[in-house]
C-alpha cells in the first residue's frame, strides 16, 4: 500500500466542506482587532487570543518596525548557534523579573515549549502526571517523554482526588512532574493550583503550569495563575507561556530556577535546533510587556467584558462552560454538526467564533468558544450576545421562554 493512501482516504474535511460548514483556515483581511474583514464583509472578532488588544497598539508596531530595520527580518539561526541577539536576552530578563523567577528561556513557538521541558526533564524512571484536558502541545510533549522511557499518566480534568490516588500509588522517591494548563484553552476553566501545589509538596512532585491563556489575563497585574492564587516560584516550579495571545506576538517561554533554565538552554532540542524568534517579533513582545506593566487596567476591562457576556448568555439559557475571570466564554452545544451550523450562522450574522469538536474536545462536549479583548466596546459585546442568542434560539439550544425573560 502507498504511504499516501491514508491521505486519499481522509474525507472528513471534504464532507464538512461539501455540507457547506467548513469553518477552518478562514482568511482574515487586515489586522486582528475587534473588527475584522472576512470574504470582504465586516465581522466582529470574537475568536481571537489577542486578549489585551495589543496587536495593533502603536508602541508595539513601532518597536517591531525599529527592530526590523536594526536587526533585519530573521536571525537565520537557533538560539544556541548564531540566533541570539540582545533582544532575546532582554526579553528573557524582563520576563523572569515580571514573573518573579530566576531565569527564563525563549523558544520559537508556544507549541514547541512543552517539548523543550517535559521530555527533556522526564526520562526513564520518572513519572509525568498530566491533566486530561491539557493543551495538544503538552499531549505531544508527553508522547515524546514516553519515548524517552518516562511513564505518563493522565488524571481526570482538575480532579484532585484522582491525581492524589495516582501520586499515592507511585513510590515517593520516584521523580515526578505534574503538568497542567493554568487556564484550560477550550473552556476557560482555571486549574486548582492551590491543591496541585499542596499535592506536589506531599508527594515529591514538581509542577509545570502552561500559562498561555493566563499571562496578561489572570491576576491583578497579569502575572498569571500564580498571582491569581497568591502563589509564587516556591510553589509553581516552572511556568511556560506564549507571546501569541495577550503579548500580541509569537514565540514561547519557560521561566523557573536558573539551574533548570540553563540546563534546558543547553540541552533542549527546540532551543538547540530551531531558529530563534525573529527580531521584530521579539521587539513586539517586549513592547507588549511594557504596556501590560504600565496599563493593568486593560486586564480589568477584559474581565468586565467577559463578565457581561457570561451574564447575558446564562440569562438567555445557554450552558456556559466558562467560570469567568479569563478571556474565554465557551457555550456547550454537544453535537458536532450543530456546532458547525452555529459557527456558520454566526459568521453570516457578522460574528467570528471558534467551533470545537472531537478530538479537540471529548465527544458530546462540542462547543462554541468565544474570546474577548480589552478593546471590545460595549456595542461589540451587545452585538455578539444578540447574534448568539438569535442563532441559539433558531437551533433550539435555548428555550424561547428563557430568552424572553
Ligand atoms: C494552552 C496552550 N499552550 C500552548 C499553545 C501554543 O502556543 P502557540 O500557538 O503560540 O504556539 C496554545 C495555543 O493555542 C495553548 O492554548
Short mmCIF file of C-alpha atoms and ligand atoms in Angstrom, two decimals:
data_model
loop_
_atom_site.label_atom_id
_atom_site.label_comp_id
_atom_site.label_asym_id
_atom_site.label_seq_id
_atom_site.Cartn_x
_atom_site.Cartn_y
_atom_site.Cartn_z
CA UNK A 1 0.00 0.00 0.00
CA UNK A 2 1.16 3.52 -0.80
CA UNK A 3 2.17 5.72 2.14
CA UNK A 4 -0.17 8.43 0.84
CA UNK A 5 -3.22 6.11 0.82
CA UNK A 6 -4.36 7.43 4.21
CA UNK A 7 -4.41 10.96 2.77
CA UNK A 8 -6.58 9.84 -0.16
CA UNK A 9 -8.94 8.04 2.24
CA UNK A 10 -9.21 11.02 4.59
CA UNK A 11 -12.59 12.55 3.75
CA UNK A 12 -13.66 14.31 6.96
CA UNK A 13 -12.69 17.78 5.77
CA UNK A 14 -14.27 17.19 2.34
CA UNK A 15 -17.52 16.01 3.94
CA UNK A 16 -17.70 19.17 6.07
CA UNK A 17 -16.81 21.30 3.02
CA UNK A 18 -19.50 19.56 0.93
CA UNK A 19 -22.08 20.26 3.63
CA UNK A 20 -21.02 23.93 3.45
CA UNK A 21 -19.92 24.14 7.11
CA UNK A 22 -16.10 24.04 6.92
CA UNK A 23 -15.07 26.72 9.44
CA UNK A 24 -11.29 26.47 9.38
CA UNK A 25 -8.49 28.37 7.63
CA UNK A 26 -10.74 31.39 7.08
CA UNK A 27 -8.76 34.24 5.56
CA UNK A 28 -8.87 37.31 7.75
CA UNK A 29 -8.15 40.50 5.84
CA UNK A 30 -6.21 43.19 7.71
CA UNK A 31 -5.05 43.26 11.33
CA UNK A 32 -6.55 41.23 14.17
CA UNK A 33 -8.63 43.60 16.29
CA UNK A 34 -12.24 43.71 17.49
CA UNK A 35 -13.31 44.43 13.88
CA UNK A 36 -12.04 42.27 11.03
CA UNK A 37 -12.95 41.60 7.43
CA UNK A 38 -13.70 38.09 6.10
CA UNK A 39 -14.71 37.50 2.46
CA UNK A 40 -14.96 41.27 2.02
CA UNK A 41 -17.52 41.58 4.84
CA UNK A 42 -17.03 43.38 8.19
CA UNK A 43 -17.19 40.95 11.10
CA UNK A 44 -16.78 41.26 14.88
CA UNK A 45 -13.85 39.17 16.05
CA UNK A 46 -14.96 37.03 18.99
CA UNK A 47 -12.45 34.25 18.42
CA UNK A 48 -9.01 35.73 18.95
CA UNK A 49 -6.48 35.32 21.75
CA UNK A 50 -5.47 38.98 21.39
CA UNK A 51 -6.82 39.45 24.92
CA UNK A 52 -5.40 42.88 25.64
CA UNK A 53 -5.93 44.13 22.09
CA UNK A 54 -2.22 44.93 21.67
CA UNK A 55 -1.57 43.57 18.15
CA UNK A 56 -2.32 47.00 16.68
CA UNK A 57 -1.02 49.18 19.53
CA UNK A 58 1.25 51.96 18.15
CA UNK A 59 4.05 51.17 20.66
CA UNK A 60 4.06 47.50 19.58
CA UNK A 61 4.06 48.38 15.87
CA UNK A 62 6.83 50.97 16.28
CA UNK A 63 9.04 48.59 18.30
CA UNK A 64 8.65 45.91 15.61
CA UNK A 65 9.49 48.44 12.86
CA UNK A 66 12.62 49.67 14.63
CA UNK A 67 13.84 46.11 15.30
CA UNK A 68 13.21 45.14 11.70
CA UNK A 69 15.40 47.96 10.47
CA UNK A 70 18.11 47.43 13.06
CA UNK A 71 18.36 43.61 13.08
CA UNK A 72 16.73 42.58 9.80
CA UNK A 73 13.91 40.11 9.17
CA UNK A 74 15.41 36.96 10.73
CA UNK A 75 18.31 35.65 12.77
CA UNK A 76 18.52 32.62 10.47
CA UNK A 77 19.84 30.54 13.35
CA UNK A 78 18.98 28.72 16.56
CA UNK A 79 19.40 30.37 19.96
CA UNK A 80 22.34 28.02 20.62
CA UNK A 81 24.34 28.80 17.49
CA UNK A 82 24.01 32.21 15.84
CA UNK A 83 20.40 33.06 16.68
CA UNK A 84 20.67 35.01 19.96
CA UNK A 85 20.52 38.81 19.76
CA UNK A 86 20.28 41.40 22.54
CA UNK A 87 16.50 41.50 22.18
CA UNK A 88 16.21 37.79 23.08
CA UNK A 89 18.31 38.20 26.25
CA UNK A 90 16.43 41.41 27.15
CA UNK A 91 13.08 39.66 26.81
CA UNK A 92 14.27 36.68 28.90
CA UNK A 93 15.44 39.00 31.68
CA UNK A 94 12.26 41.12 31.54
CA UNK A 95 10.02 38.06 31.66
CA UNK A 96 11.91 36.45 34.53
CA UNK A 97 11.65 39.69 36.51
CA UNK A 98 7.98 40.19 35.63
CA UNK A 99 7.03 36.65 36.68
CA UNK A 100 9.34 36.62 39.71
CA UNK A 101 11.52 33.69 38.57
CA UNK A 102 15.32 33.49 38.46
CA UNK A 103 15.59 33.00 34.72
CA UNK A 104 13.60 32.42 31.54
CA UNK A 105 14.24 30.82 28.15
CA UNK A 106 12.62 31.80 24.83
CA UNK A 107 11.53 29.26 22.23
CA UNK A 108 10.29 29.77 18.67
CA UNK A 109 6.66 28.87 19.45
CA UNK A 110 4.43 28.17 22.41
CA UNK A 111 3.64 24.79 20.85
CA UNK A 112 7.33 23.80 20.97
CA UNK A 113 7.76 24.91 24.57
CA UNK A 114 6.40 21.82 26.41
CA UNK A 115 8.61 19.77 24.09
CA UNK A 116 11.56 21.74 25.44
CA UNK A 117 10.53 20.91 29.02
CA UNK A 118 8.65 17.64 29.53
CA UNK A 119 10.67 15.09 27.52
CA UNK A 120 13.89 16.86 28.50
CA UNK A 121 13.22 16.67 32.24
CA UNK A 122 11.17 13.46 32.40
CA UNK A 123 13.07 10.40 31.27
CA UNK A 124 13.43 6.72 32.21
CA UNK A 125 12.30 6.16 35.79
CA UNK A 126 10.41 9.47 36.01
CA UNK A 127 6.64 9.96 36.18
CA UNK A 128 4.56 12.65 34.45
CA UNK A 129 1.02 13.34 35.69
CA UNK A 130 -0.92 15.33 33.15
CA UNK A 131 -4.43 16.81 33.32
CA UNK A 132 -6.63 15.06 30.75
CA UNK A 133 -7.72 18.41 29.25
CA UNK A 134 -4.22 19.81 28.80
CA UNK A 135 -3.39 21.53 25.51
CA UNK A 136 -2.32 19.46 22.50
CA UNK A 137 1.24 20.77 22.86
CA UNK A 138 1.53 19.08 26.27
CA UNK A 139 -0.05 15.89 24.92
CA UNK A 140 2.60 15.81 22.19
CA UNK A 141 5.39 16.50 24.68
CA UNK A 142 4.07 13.70 26.90
CA UNK A 143 4.25 11.27 23.97
CA UNK A 144 7.87 12.29 23.48
CA UNK A 145 8.57 11.75 27.21
CA UNK A 146 7.10 8.25 26.88
CA UNK A 147 9.55 7.71 24.02
CA UNK A 148 12.36 8.67 26.44
CA UNK A 149 11.21 5.96 28.85
CA UNK A 150 9.17 8.13 31.25
CA UNK A 151 5.79 6.95 32.50
CA UNK A 152 2.93 9.31 31.68
CA UNK A 153 -0.42 9.09 33.49
CA UNK A 154 -3.42 11.32 32.82
CA UNK A 155 -5.61 12.45 35.69
CA UNK A 156 -9.26 13.41 35.26
CA UNK A 157 -9.71 17.07 34.48
CA UNK A 158 -8.93 19.22 37.54
CA UNK A 159 -9.79 16.18 39.69
CA UNK A 160 -7.56 16.38 42.75
CA UNK A 161 -8.69 13.12 44.42
CA UNK A 162 -7.86 11.26 41.20
CA UNK A 163 -4.46 12.94 40.97
CA UNK A 164 -3.78 12.12 44.62
CA UNK A 165 -4.67 8.47 44.04
CA UNK A 166 -2.16 8.29 41.18
CA UNK A 167 0.51 10.05 43.24
CA UNK A 168 -0.08 7.78 46.22
CA UNK A 169 0.29 4.69 44.06
CA UNK A 170 3.79 5.73 42.90
CA UNK A 171 6.90 5.30 45.09
CA UNK A 172 7.65 8.55 46.97
CA UNK A 173 11.23 8.59 45.68
CA UNK A 174 10.14 8.48 42.01
CA UNK A 175 10.84 11.92 40.46
CA UNK A 176 7.52 13.37 39.30
CA UNK A 177 6.23 16.22 37.19
CA UNK A 178 2.64 17.46 37.34
CA UNK A 179 1.75 19.20 34.05
CA UNK A 180 -1.29 21.42 33.84
CA UNK A 181 -2.71 24.30 31.88
CA UNK A 182 -3.25 27.36 34.10
CA UNK A 183 -6.35 28.30 32.10
CA UNK A 184 -7.76 25.43 30.03
CA UNK A 185 -7.99 26.61 26.48
CA UNK A 186 -11.33 25.16 25.39
CA UNK A 187 -13.40 26.14 28.43
CA UNK A 188 -11.52 28.87 30.32
CA UNK A 189 -11.62 26.76 33.50
CA UNK A 190 -8.79 27.67 35.89
CA UNK A 191 -6.57 24.89 37.31
CA UNK A 192 -6.95 24.18 41.02
CA UNK A 193 -3.43 25.38 41.65
CA UNK A 194 -3.52 25.59 45.48
CA UNK A 195 -4.45 21.90 45.62
CA UNK A 196 -1.91 20.98 42.95
CA UNK A 197 0.80 22.73 44.96
CA UNK A 198 -0.21 21.00 48.16
CA UNK A 199 -0.23 17.57 46.47
CA UNK A 200 3.11 18.26 44.77
CA UNK A 201 4.67 19.04 48.18
CA UNK A 202 3.23 15.95 49.81
CA UNK A 203 4.26 13.54 47.05
CA UNK A 204 7.66 14.84 45.90
CA UNK A 205 6.49 16.29 42.58
CA UNK A 206 7.42 19.37 40.57
CA UNK A 207 4.79 21.47 38.79
CA UNK A 208 4.83 22.84 35.26
CA UNK A 209 1.99 25.26 34.51
CA UNK A 210 1.13 26.31 30.94
CA UNK A 211 0.00 29.91 31.34
CA UNK A 212 -0.62 30.52 27.61
CA UNK A 213 -4.15 31.82 28.36
CA UNK A 214 -3.27 33.17 31.83
CA UNK A 215 -0.33 35.54 31.27
CA UNK A 216 -1.75 39.04 30.91
CA UNK A 217 -5.18 37.73 31.93
CA UNK A 218 -5.10 36.25 35.44
CA UNK A 219 -4.05 38.22 38.50
CA UNK A 220 -4.45 41.95 39.05
CA UNK A 221 -1.24 42.71 37.17
CA UNK A 222 -1.48 39.84 34.66
CA UNK A 223 1.29 37.70 36.12
CA UNK A 224 -0.89 34.63 35.62
CA UNK A 225 -2.15 31.66 37.59
CA UNK A 226 0.35 32.14 40.43
CA UNK A 227 -0.73 35.73 41.03
CA UNK A 228 -4.41 34.75 40.78
CA UNK A 229 -3.99 32.38 43.73
CA UNK A 230 -1.31 34.31 45.62
CA UNK A 231 1.29 31.64 44.78
CA UNK A 232 4.85 32.16 43.58
CA UNK A 233 8.01 30.48 42.29
CA UNK A 234 8.39 28.48 45.52
CA UNK A 235 5.02 26.88 44.75
CA UNK A 236 4.87 26.58 40.94
CA UNK A 237 8.28 25.34 39.83
CA UNK A 238 8.06 26.12 36.11
CA UNK A 239 5.74 28.47 34.23
CA UNK A 240 5.56 28.34 30.47
CA UNK A 241 3.62 30.52 28.11
CA UNK A 242 3.36 32.04 24.70
CA UNK A 243 3.64 35.51 23.21
CA UNK A 244 0.88 34.79 20.72
CA UNK A 245 -2.02 35.73 22.99
CA UNK A 246 -2.00 38.69 25.43
CA UNK A 247 1.52 39.64 24.39
CA UNK A 248 0.45 40.14 20.78
CA UNK A 249 3.38 38.46 19.10
CA UNK A 250 4.77 34.95 18.55
CA UNK A 251 7.07 32.54 20.42
CA UNK A 252 7.12 30.62 23.68
CA UNK A 253 8.91 30.87 27.02
CA UNK A 254 9.61 28.92 30.17
CA UNK A 255 10.54 30.57 33.47
CA UNK A 256 11.98 28.81 36.51
CA UNK A 257 15.06 28.32 38.71
CA UNK A 258 18.27 29.29 36.88
CA UNK A 259 19.76 25.80 37.30
CA UNK A 260 16.83 24.30 35.37
CA UNK A 261 16.57 27.03 32.74
CA UNK A 262 20.29 26.87 32.00
CA UNK A 263 20.03 23.10 31.64
CA UNK A 264 17.14 23.48 29.16
CA UNK A 265 19.03 26.25 27.34
CA UNK A 266 21.87 23.83 26.71
CA UNK A 267 20.12 20.52 26.11
CA UNK A 268 16.51 21.12 24.99
CA UNK A 269 16.28 20.25 21.27
CA UNK A 270 13.77 23.04 20.38
CA UNK A 271 16.25 25.63 21.77
CA UNK A 272 19.18 23.99 20.02
CA UNK A 273 17.81 23.03 16.64
CA UNK A 274 15.16 25.58 15.67
CA UNK A 275 15.72 29.18 14.60
CA UNK A 276 15.04 31.84 17.24
CA UNK A 277 12.01 34.12 17.08
CA UNK A 278 12.66 36.90 14.51
CA UNK A 279 13.76 40.35 15.79
CA UNK A 280 10.52 42.30 15.07
CA UNK A 281 8.55 39.55 16.79
CA UNK A 282 10.70 39.71 19.95
CA UNK A 283 10.59 43.52 19.97
CA UNK A 284 6.79 43.40 19.69
CA UNK A 285 6.58 41.07 22.71
CA UNK A 286 8.88 43.39 24.72
CA UNK A 287 6.69 46.38 23.82
CA UNK A 288 3.52 44.46 24.76
CA UNK A 289 5.10 43.65 28.12
CA UNK A 290 5.80 47.40 28.61
CA UNK A 291 2.11 48.11 28.06
CA UNK A 292 0.94 45.26 30.27
CA UNK A 293 3.10 46.61 33.11
CA UNK A 294 2.05 50.23 32.54
CA UNK A 295 -1.68 49.64 31.96
CA UNK A 296 -3.02 46.84 34.20
CA UNK A 297 -6.46 48.42 33.77
CA UNK A 298 -6.63 46.59 30.43
CA UNK A 299 -6.96 43.34 32.39
CA UNK A 300 -9.87 44.73 34.41
CA UNK A 301 -11.57 45.82 31.16
CA UNK A 302 -11.15 42.34 29.69
CA UNK A 303 -12.73 40.81 32.79
CA UNK A 304 -15.63 43.27 32.68
CA UNK A 305 -16.24 42.42 29.03
CA UNK A 306 -16.22 38.68 29.67
CA UNK A 307 -18.43 39.00 32.71
CA UNK A 308 -21.02 40.99 30.70
CA UNK A 309 -21.14 38.27 28.02
CA UNK A 310 -21.33 35.37 30.50
CA UNK A 311 -24.14 37.03 32.49
CA UNK A 312 -26.17 37.70 29.34
CA UNK A 313 -25.69 34.24 27.82
CA UNK A 314 -26.53 32.48 31.09
CA UNK A 315 -29.67 34.62 31.41
CA UNK A 316 -30.63 33.62 27.86
CA UNK A 317 -30.45 29.97 28.91
CA UNK A 318 -27.13 28.78 27.44
CA UNK A 319 -24.95 26.26 29.22
CA UNK A 320 -21.86 28.43 29.65
CA UNK A 321 -18.88 26.23 30.49
CA UNK A 322 -16.59 29.09 31.49
CA UNK A 323 -16.45 30.31 35.09
CA UNK A 324 -15.33 33.83 34.08
CA UNK A 325 -12.24 35.74 35.16
CA UNK A 326 -10.40 34.77 31.94
CA UNK A 327 -10.72 35.86 28.29
CA UNK A 328 -12.78 32.81 27.29
CA UNK A 329 -16.54 32.21 27.12
CA UNK A 330 -17.49 28.74 25.86
CA UNK A 331 -21.02 27.52 25.23
CA UNK A 332 -21.91 23.84 25.25
CA UNK A 333 -23.54 22.66 22.02
CA UNK A 334 -22.95 18.92 22.45
CA UNK A 335 -23.24 17.81 18.85
CA UNK A 336 -20.75 18.18 16.00
CA UNK A 337 -22.98 19.22 13.12
CA UNK A 338 -24.93 21.68 15.22
CA UNK A 339 -21.64 23.24 16.34
CA UNK A 340 -20.55 23.78 12.73
CA UNK A 341 -24.01 25.09 11.78
CA UNK A 342 -23.89 27.53 14.68
CA UNK A 343 -20.41 28.82 13.76
CA UNK A 344 -21.53 29.31 10.15
CA UNK A 345 -24.77 31.07 11.15
CA UNK A 346 -22.83 33.36 13.48
CA UNK A 347 -20.38 34.27 10.75
CA UNK A 348 -23.29 35.08 8.46
CA UNK A 349 -24.64 37.24 11.28
CA UNK A 350 -21.28 39.06 11.42
CA UNK A 351 -19.60 37.33 14.40
CA UNK A 352 -16.48 35.17 14.16
CA UNK A 353 -16.26 32.38 16.78
CA UNK A 354 -14.28 29.15 17.23
CA UNK A 355 -16.13 25.81 16.94
CA UNK A 356 -14.54 22.91 18.87
CA UNK A 357 -15.47 19.31 18.04
CA UNK A 358 -13.90 15.92 18.82
CA UNK A 359 -10.96 15.23 19.09
CA UNK A 360 -10.34 18.84 20.21
CA UNK A 361 -12.91 18.24 22.97
CA UNK A 362 -14.39 14.95 24.26
CA UNK A 363 -17.26 13.55 22.17
CA UNK A 364 -20.57 15.10 23.16
CA UNK A 365 -18.80 18.16 24.58
CA UNK A 366 -18.73 20.02 21.24
CA UNK A 367 -18.73 23.72 21.96
CA UNK A 368 -18.55 27.22 20.59
CA UNK A 369 -15.67 29.15 22.11
CA UNK A 370 -15.78 32.91 22.08
CA UNK A 371 -12.93 35.00 23.39
CA UNK A 372 -12.75 38.69 24.07
CA UNK A 373 -10.39 41.64 24.14
CA UNK A 374 -9.93 44.58 26.46
CA UNK A 375 -10.59 46.68 23.36
CA UNK A 376 -14.07 45.33 22.55
CA UNK A 377 -16.57 48.17 23.04
CA UNK A 378 -19.97 47.62 24.69
CA UNK A 379 -21.67 47.69 21.26
CA UNK A 380 -19.43 44.82 20.05
CA UNK A 381 -20.42 42.75 23.07
CA UNK A 382 -24.12 43.52 22.68
CA UNK A 383 -23.99 42.58 19.00
CA UNK A 384 -22.22 39.29 19.84
CA UNK A 385 -24.75 38.47 22.60
CA UNK A 386 -27.69 39.29 20.30
CA UNK A 387 -26.34 37.16 17.45
CA UNK A 388 -25.57 34.16 19.69
CA UNK A 389 -28.98 34.39 21.31
CA UNK A 390 -30.79 34.58 17.97
CA UNK A 391 -28.84 31.66 16.48
CA UNK A 392 -29.19 29.68 19.73
CA UNK A 393 -32.97 30.10 19.57
CA UNK A 394 -33.10 29.09 15.91
CA UNK A 395 -31.07 25.95 16.64
CA UNK A 396 -33.14 25.07 19.71
CA UNK A 397 -30.14 25.42 22.01
CA UNK A 398 -32.06 27.69 24.35
CA UNK A 399 -35.78 27.79 25.07
CA UNK A 400 -37.80 30.72 23.69
CA UNK A 401 -39.13 31.40 27.18
CA UNK A 402 -35.69 31.99 28.78
CA UNK A 403 -34.62 34.36 26.03
CA UNK A 404 -37.70 36.50 26.54
CA UNK A 405 -37.26 36.69 30.37
C1 LIG B 1 -2.59 26.20 26.45
C2 LIG B 1 -1.77 26.43 25.20
N1 LIG B 1 -0.46 26.12 25.21
C3 LIG B 1 0.30 26.31 24.13
C4 LIG B 1 -0.21 26.85 22.97
C5 LIG B 1 0.67 27.02 21.76
O1 LIG B 1 1.05 28.36 21.60
P1 LIG B 1 1.40 28.98 20.17
O2 LIG B 1 0.13 28.97 19.37
O3 LIG B 1 1.85 30.34 20.50
O4 LIG B 1 2.45 28.12 19.55
C6 LIG B 1 -1.54 27.20 22.92
C7 LIG B 1 -2.10 27.78 21.67
O5 LIG B 1 -3.26 27.83 21.41
C8 LIG B 1 -2.35 26.99 24.06
O6 LIG B 1 -3.66 27.29 24.04
#
